[in-house]
Short mmCIF file of C-alpha atoms in Angstrom, two decimals:
data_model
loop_
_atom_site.label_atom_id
_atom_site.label_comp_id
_atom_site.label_asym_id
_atom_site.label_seq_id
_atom_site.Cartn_x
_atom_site.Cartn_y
_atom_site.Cartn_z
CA UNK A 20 0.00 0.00 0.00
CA UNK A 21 1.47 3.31 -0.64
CA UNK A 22 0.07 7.22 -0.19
CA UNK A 23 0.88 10.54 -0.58
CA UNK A 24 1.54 13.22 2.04
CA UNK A 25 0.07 15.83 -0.24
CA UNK A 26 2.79 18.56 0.23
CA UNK A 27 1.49 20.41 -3.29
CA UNK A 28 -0.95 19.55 -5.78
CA UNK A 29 1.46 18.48 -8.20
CA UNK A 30 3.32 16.40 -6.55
CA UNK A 31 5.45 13.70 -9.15
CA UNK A 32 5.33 9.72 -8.60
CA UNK A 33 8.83 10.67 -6.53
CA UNK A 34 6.81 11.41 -3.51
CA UNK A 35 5.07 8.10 -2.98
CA UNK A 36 5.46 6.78 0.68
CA UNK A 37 4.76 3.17 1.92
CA UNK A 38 2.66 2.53 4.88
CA UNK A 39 5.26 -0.48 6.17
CA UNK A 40 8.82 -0.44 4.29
CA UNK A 41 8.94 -4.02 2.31
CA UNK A 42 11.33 -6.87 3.20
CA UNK A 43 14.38 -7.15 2.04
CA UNK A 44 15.02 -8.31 -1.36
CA UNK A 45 15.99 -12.25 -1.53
CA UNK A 46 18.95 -11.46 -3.73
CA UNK A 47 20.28 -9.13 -0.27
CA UNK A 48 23.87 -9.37 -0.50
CA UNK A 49 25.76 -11.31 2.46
CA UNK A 50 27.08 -9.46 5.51
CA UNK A 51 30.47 -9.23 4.21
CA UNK A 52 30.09 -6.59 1.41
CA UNK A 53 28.28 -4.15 4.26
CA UNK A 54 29.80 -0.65 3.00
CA UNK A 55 32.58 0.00 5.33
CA UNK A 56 32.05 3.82 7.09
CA UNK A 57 33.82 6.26 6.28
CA UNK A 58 34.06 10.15 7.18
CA UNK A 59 33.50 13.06 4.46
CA UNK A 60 34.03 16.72 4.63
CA UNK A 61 32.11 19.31 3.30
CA UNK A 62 34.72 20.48 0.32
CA UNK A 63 34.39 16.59 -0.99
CA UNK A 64 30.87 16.32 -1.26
CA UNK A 65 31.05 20.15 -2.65
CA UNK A 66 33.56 19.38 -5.44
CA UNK A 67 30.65 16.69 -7.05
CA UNK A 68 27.62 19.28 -6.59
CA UNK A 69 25.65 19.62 -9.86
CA UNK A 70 25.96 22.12 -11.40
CA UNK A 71 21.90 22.47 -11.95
CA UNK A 72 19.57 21.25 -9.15
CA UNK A 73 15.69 21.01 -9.82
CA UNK A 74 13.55 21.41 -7.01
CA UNK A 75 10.22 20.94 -5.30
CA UNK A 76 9.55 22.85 -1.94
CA UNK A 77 7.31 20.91 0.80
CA UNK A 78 5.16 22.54 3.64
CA UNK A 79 5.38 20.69 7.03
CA UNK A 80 3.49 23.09 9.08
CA UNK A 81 2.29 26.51 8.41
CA UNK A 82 5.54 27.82 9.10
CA UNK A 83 8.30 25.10 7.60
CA UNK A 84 9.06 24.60 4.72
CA UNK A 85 11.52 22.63 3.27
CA UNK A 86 12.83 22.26 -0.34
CA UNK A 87 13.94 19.00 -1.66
CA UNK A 88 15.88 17.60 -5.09
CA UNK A 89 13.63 16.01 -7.41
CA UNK A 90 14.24 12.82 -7.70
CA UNK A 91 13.78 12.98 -11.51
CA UNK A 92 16.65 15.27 -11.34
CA UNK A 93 19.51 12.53 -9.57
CA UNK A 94 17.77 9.76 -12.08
CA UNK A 95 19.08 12.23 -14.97
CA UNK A 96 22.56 12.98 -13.22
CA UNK A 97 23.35 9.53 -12.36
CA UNK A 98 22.23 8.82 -16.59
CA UNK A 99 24.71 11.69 -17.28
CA UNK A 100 27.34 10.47 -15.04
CA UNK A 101 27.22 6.86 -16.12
CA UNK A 102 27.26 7.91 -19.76
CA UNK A 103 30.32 10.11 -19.03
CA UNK A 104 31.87 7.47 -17.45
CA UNK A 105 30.47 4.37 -19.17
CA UNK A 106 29.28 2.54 -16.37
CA UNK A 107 26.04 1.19 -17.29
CA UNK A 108 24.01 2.27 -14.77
CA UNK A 109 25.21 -0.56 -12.76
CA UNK A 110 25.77 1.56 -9.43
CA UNK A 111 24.03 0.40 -6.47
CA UNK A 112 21.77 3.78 -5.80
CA UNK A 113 19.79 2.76 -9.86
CA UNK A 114 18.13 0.58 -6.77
CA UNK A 115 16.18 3.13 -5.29
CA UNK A 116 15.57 4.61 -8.75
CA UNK A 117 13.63 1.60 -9.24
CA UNK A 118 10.11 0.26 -7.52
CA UNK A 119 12.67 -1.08 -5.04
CA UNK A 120 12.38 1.11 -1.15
CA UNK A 121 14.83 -1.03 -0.19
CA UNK A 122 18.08 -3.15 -0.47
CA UNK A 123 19.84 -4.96 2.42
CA UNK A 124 23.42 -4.35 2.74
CA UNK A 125 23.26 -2.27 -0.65
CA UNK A 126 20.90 0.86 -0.60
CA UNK A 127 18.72 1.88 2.20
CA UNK A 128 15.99 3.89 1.32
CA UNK A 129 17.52 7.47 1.40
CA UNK A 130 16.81 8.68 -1.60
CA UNK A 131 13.03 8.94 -0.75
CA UNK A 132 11.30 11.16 2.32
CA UNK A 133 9.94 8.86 4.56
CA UNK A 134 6.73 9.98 7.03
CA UNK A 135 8.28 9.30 10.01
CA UNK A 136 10.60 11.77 9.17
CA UNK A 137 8.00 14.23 8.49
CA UNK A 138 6.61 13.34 12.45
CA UNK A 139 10.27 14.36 13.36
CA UNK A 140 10.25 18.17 11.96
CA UNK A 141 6.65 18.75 13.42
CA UNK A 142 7.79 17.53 17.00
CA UNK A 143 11.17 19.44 16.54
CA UNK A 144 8.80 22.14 15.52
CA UNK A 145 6.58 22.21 18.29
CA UNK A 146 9.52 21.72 20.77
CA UNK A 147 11.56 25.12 19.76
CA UNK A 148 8.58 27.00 19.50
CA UNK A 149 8.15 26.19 23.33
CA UNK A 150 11.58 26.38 24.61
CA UNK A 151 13.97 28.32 21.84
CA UNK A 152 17.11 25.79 20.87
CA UNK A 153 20.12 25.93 22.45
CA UNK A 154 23.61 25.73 20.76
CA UNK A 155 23.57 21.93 19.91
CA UNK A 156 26.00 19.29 18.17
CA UNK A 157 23.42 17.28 15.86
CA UNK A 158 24.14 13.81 14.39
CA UNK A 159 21.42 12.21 12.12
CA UNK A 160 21.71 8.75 11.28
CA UNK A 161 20.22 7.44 8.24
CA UNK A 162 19.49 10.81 7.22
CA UNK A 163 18.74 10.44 3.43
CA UNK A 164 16.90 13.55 2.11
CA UNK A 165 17.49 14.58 6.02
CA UNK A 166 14.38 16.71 6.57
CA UNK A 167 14.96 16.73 10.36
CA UNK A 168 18.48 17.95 10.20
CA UNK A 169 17.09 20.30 7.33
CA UNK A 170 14.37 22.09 10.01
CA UNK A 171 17.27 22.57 12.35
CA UNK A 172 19.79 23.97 9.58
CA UNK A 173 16.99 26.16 8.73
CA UNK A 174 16.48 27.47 12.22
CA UNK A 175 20.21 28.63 12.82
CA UNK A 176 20.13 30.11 9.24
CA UNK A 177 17.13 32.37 10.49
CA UNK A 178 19.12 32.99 13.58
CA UNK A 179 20.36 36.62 13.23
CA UNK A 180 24.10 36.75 12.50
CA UNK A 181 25.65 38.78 15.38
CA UNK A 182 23.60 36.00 17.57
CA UNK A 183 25.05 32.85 18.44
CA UNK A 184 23.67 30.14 16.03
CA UNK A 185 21.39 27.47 17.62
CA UNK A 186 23.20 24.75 16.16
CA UNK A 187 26.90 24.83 15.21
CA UNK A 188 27.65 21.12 13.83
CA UNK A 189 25.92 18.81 12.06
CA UNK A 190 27.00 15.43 11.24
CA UNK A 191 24.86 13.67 8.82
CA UNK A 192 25.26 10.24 8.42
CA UNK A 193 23.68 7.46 5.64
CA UNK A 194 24.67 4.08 4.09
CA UNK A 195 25.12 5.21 0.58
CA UNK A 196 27.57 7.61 -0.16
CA UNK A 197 25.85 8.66 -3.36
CA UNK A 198 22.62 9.63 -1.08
CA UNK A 199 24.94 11.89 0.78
CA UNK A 200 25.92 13.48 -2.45
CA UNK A 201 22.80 13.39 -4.59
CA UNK A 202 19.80 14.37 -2.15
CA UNK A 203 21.56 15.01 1.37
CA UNK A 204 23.92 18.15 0.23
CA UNK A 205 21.79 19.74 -2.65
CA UNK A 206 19.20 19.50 -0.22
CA UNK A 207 21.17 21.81 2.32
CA UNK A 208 22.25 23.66 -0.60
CA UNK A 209 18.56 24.54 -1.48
CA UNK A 210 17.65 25.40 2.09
CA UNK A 211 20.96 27.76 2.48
CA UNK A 212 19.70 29.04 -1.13
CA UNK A 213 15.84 29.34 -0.07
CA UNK A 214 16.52 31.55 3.71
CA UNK A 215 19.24 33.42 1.55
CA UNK A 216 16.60 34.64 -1.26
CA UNK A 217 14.07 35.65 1.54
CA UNK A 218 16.38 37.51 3.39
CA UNK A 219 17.60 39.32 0.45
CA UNK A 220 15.24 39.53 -2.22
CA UNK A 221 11.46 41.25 -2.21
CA UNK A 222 9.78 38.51 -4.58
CA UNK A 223 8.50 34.98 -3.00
CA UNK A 224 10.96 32.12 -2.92
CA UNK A 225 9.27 29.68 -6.44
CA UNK A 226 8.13 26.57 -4.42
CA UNK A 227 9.36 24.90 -7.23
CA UNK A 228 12.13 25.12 -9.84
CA UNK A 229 15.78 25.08 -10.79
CA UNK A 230 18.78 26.45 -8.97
CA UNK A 231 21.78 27.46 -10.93
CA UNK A 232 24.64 26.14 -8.69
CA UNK A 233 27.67 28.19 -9.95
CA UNK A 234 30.71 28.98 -8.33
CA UNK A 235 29.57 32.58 -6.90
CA UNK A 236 26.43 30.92 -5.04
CA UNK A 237 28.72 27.96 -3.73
CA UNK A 238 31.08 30.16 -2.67
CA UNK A 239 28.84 32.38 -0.75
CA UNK A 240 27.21 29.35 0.71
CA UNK A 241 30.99 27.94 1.88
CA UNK A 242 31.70 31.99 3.55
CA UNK A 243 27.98 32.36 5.15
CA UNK A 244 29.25 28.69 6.74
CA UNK A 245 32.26 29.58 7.60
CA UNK A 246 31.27 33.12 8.84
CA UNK A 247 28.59 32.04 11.17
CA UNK A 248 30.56 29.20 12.66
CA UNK A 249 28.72 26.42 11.36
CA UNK A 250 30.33 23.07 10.51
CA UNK A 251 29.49 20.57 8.26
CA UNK A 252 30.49 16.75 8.13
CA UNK A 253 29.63 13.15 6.79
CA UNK A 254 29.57 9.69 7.25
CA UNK A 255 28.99 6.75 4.70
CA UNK A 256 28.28 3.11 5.56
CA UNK A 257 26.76 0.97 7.95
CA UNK A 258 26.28 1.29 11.52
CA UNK A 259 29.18 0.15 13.23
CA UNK A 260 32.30 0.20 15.83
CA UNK A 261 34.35 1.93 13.09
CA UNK A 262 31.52 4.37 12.23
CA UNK A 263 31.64 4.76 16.40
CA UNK A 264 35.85 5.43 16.00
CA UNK A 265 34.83 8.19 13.27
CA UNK A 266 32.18 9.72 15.66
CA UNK A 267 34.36 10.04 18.07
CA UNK A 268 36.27 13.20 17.78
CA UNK A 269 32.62 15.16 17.94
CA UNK A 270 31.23 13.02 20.47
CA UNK A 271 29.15 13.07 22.91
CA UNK A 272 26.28 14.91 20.60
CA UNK A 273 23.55 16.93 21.83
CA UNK A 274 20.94 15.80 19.65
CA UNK A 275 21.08 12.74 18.00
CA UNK A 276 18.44 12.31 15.17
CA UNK A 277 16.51 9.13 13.21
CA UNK A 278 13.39 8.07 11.37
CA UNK A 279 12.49 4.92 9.87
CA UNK A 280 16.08 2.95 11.03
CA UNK A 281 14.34 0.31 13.00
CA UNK A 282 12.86 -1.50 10.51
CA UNK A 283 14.99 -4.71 10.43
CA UNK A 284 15.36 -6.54 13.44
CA UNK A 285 19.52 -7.68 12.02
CA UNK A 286 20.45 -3.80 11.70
CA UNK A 287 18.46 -2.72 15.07
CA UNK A 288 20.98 -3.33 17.28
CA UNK A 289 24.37 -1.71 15.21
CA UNK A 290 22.10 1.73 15.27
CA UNK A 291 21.32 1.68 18.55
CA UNK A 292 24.68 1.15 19.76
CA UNK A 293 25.67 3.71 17.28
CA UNK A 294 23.26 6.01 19.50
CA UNK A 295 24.16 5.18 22.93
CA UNK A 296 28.01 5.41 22.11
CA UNK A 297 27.21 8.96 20.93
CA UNK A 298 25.24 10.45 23.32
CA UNK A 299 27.57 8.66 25.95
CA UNK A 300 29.24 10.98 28.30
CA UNK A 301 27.24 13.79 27.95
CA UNK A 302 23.78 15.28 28.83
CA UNK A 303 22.29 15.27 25.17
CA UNK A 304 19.02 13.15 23.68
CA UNK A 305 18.16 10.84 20.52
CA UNK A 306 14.88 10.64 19.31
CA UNK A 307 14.05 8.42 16.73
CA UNK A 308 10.69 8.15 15.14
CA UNK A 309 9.52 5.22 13.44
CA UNK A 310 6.37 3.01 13.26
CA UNK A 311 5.07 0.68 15.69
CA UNK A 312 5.36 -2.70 13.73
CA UNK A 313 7.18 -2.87 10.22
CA UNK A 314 4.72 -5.31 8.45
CA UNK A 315 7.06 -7.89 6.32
CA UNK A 316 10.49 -6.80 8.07
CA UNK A 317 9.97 -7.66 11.91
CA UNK A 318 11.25 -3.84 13.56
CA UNK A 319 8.95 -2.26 15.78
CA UNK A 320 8.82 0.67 18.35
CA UNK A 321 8.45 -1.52 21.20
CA UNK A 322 11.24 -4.20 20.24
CA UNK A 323 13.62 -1.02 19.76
CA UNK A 324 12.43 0.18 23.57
CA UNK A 325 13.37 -3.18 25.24
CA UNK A 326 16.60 -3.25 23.18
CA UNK A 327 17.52 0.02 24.25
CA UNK A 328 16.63 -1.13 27.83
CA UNK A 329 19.04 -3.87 27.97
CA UNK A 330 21.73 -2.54 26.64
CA UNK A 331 22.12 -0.12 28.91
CA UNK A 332 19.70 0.29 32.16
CA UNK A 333 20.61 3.75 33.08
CA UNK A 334 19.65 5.69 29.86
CA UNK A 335 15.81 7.31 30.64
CA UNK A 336 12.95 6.04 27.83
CA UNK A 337 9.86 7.74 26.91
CA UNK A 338 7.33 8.46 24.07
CA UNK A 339 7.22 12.42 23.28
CA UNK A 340 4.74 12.08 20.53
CA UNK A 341 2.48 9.47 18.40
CA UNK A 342 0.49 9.42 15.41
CA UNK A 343 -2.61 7.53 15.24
CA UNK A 344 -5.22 8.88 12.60
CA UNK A 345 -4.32 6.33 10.19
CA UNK A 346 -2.71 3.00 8.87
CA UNK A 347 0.30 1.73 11.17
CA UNK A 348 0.77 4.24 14.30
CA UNK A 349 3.62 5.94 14.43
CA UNK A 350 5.84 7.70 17.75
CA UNK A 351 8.69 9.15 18.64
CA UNK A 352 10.47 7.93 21.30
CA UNK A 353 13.50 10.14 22.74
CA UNK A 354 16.56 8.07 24.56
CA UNK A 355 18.86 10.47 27.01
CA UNK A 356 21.28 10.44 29.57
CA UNK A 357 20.40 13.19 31.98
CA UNK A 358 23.34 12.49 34.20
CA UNK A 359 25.87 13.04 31.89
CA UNK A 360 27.81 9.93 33.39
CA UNK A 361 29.56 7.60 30.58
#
């Protein structure tokens, strides 16, 4: 079964969202070939941004908005590239191109916007309307199109610049590295782009449309970064000790971010001790949102509590928010360690 969230009246085939993610393919490859992790800086990603990115723009709530790459438009880059290059399109990410949500152990689901993810920005939304952020380390994992991340981006962007910005780092963090590059980055691009043109120009922001990506509007997006004190960083592959090792160096986070990552019961437990590493040592949170039963795949909300539970009695569980008005219900459960004690 699949639906639409109905973000705009036109909205393309891209936008289609299951109710319960599938299972696996049967052709999954073995554990082995699980994509090593590996840490990426801004000016890498940068140096492979099209030069041309179309773009649809999504309203969450009254006030957010968020614009995201058309996935029509990474179909025709990864054509380009391949045909450049030769290759076939025999890259792993054609997958998700495809009727195909998901892979195991080759692509993930990130180049779609899942709607537990869209659950995330409204409770993120609700939350900093109430209290105001505070200068925060974020870290989402599985981020794909990374609408979360994207709401809290947006909020230090509208943060005046002689204030200090809400949020100074964020680490964003997916399977694929080609998700990271395709939909993750142009995607920050386009909000940086979007906040920019209302700031500075009288007409409306076009909800949808193309953005010319030359070296002028990179560069000013690379100097509002650096000038604001913002920081920007990466990690590809699966959830791990070594993707652990690469966090690190900008661990403990404050706010540690996920939707839709506890769908399989075999990749349950490498997130969540990706999460409790993370937030280890310090007074920060993780809140994950995700359904409460993945049909066909075994994950659930309340297998994901008891995990949690056992691997580590001290951390403090509890649902902030659930969805119930149709289909599978949905929550968002937030993991912290108020103590701060490692």
């Amino acid at each position: 079964m699949a639906f639409r969230f109905n973000f705009a009246a036109d909205d393309t085939d891209d936008d289609f969202i299951p109710n319960s993610l599938p299972a696996p393919a049967p052709q999954a490859l073995p554990a082995e070939v699980h994509a090593p992790a590996r840490y990426h800086i801004l000016q890498e990603l940068m140096a492979r941004i099209p030069r041309n990115i179309s773009y649809a723009t999504i309203s969450i709530t009254p006030t957010v908005s968020i614009p995201r790459r058309e996935l029509y438009d990474v179909r025709m880059q990864i054509m380009d590239e391949d045909e450049l290059n030769g290759n076939g399109s025999e890259r792993s990410i054609t997958v998700g191109l495809d009727k195909e949500d998901i892979r195991s152990s080759l692509y993930e689901g990130g180049l779609k916007s899942w709607e537990c993810s869209v659950d995330l920005v409204r409770h993120l939304a609700s939350l900093y309307e109430q209290t105001g952020p505070e200068s925060k380390k974020v870290l989402e994992l599985g981020c794909g199109t990374s609408l979360p991340s994207l709401f809290l981006f947006q909020t230090t962007l509208s943060a005046t610049k002689t204030a200090k910005p809400p949020f100074t780092h964020f680490t964003l963090a997916d399977y694929n590295l080609e998700v990271l590059r395709l939909v993750t980055l142009p995607n920050i691009l386009l909000s940086w782009a979007m906040l920019n043109h209302l700031s500075s120009s009288p007409e409306p922001w076009k909800p949808e449309g193309d953005l010319d990506v030359t070296e002028t509007l990179t560069a000013a997006f690379l100097s509002d970064l650096s000038s604001r004190g913002i920081a920007l960083d990466f990690v590809s592959g699966g959830w791990s000790t070594e993707m652990t090792e690469l966090l690190k160096p900008t661990s403990p986070y404050d706010l540690v971010l996920g939707s839709e990552t506890i769908y399989s019961p075999s990749t349950t437990p490498l997130f969540t001790d990706v999460l409790l590493e993370v937030l280890k040592g310090g007074e920060g949170s993780g809140l994950v949102a995700a359904k409460q039963i993945y049909f066909g795949v075994g994950g659930g909300v309340t297998d994901f509590v008891n995990l949690v539970r056992s691997k580590d009695s001290n951390v403090q569980i509890r649902v902030v928010r659930e969805e119930r008005e149709a289909g599978v219900g949905r929550s968002i459960v937030e993991i912290s360690n108020k103590s701060g004690q490692p």
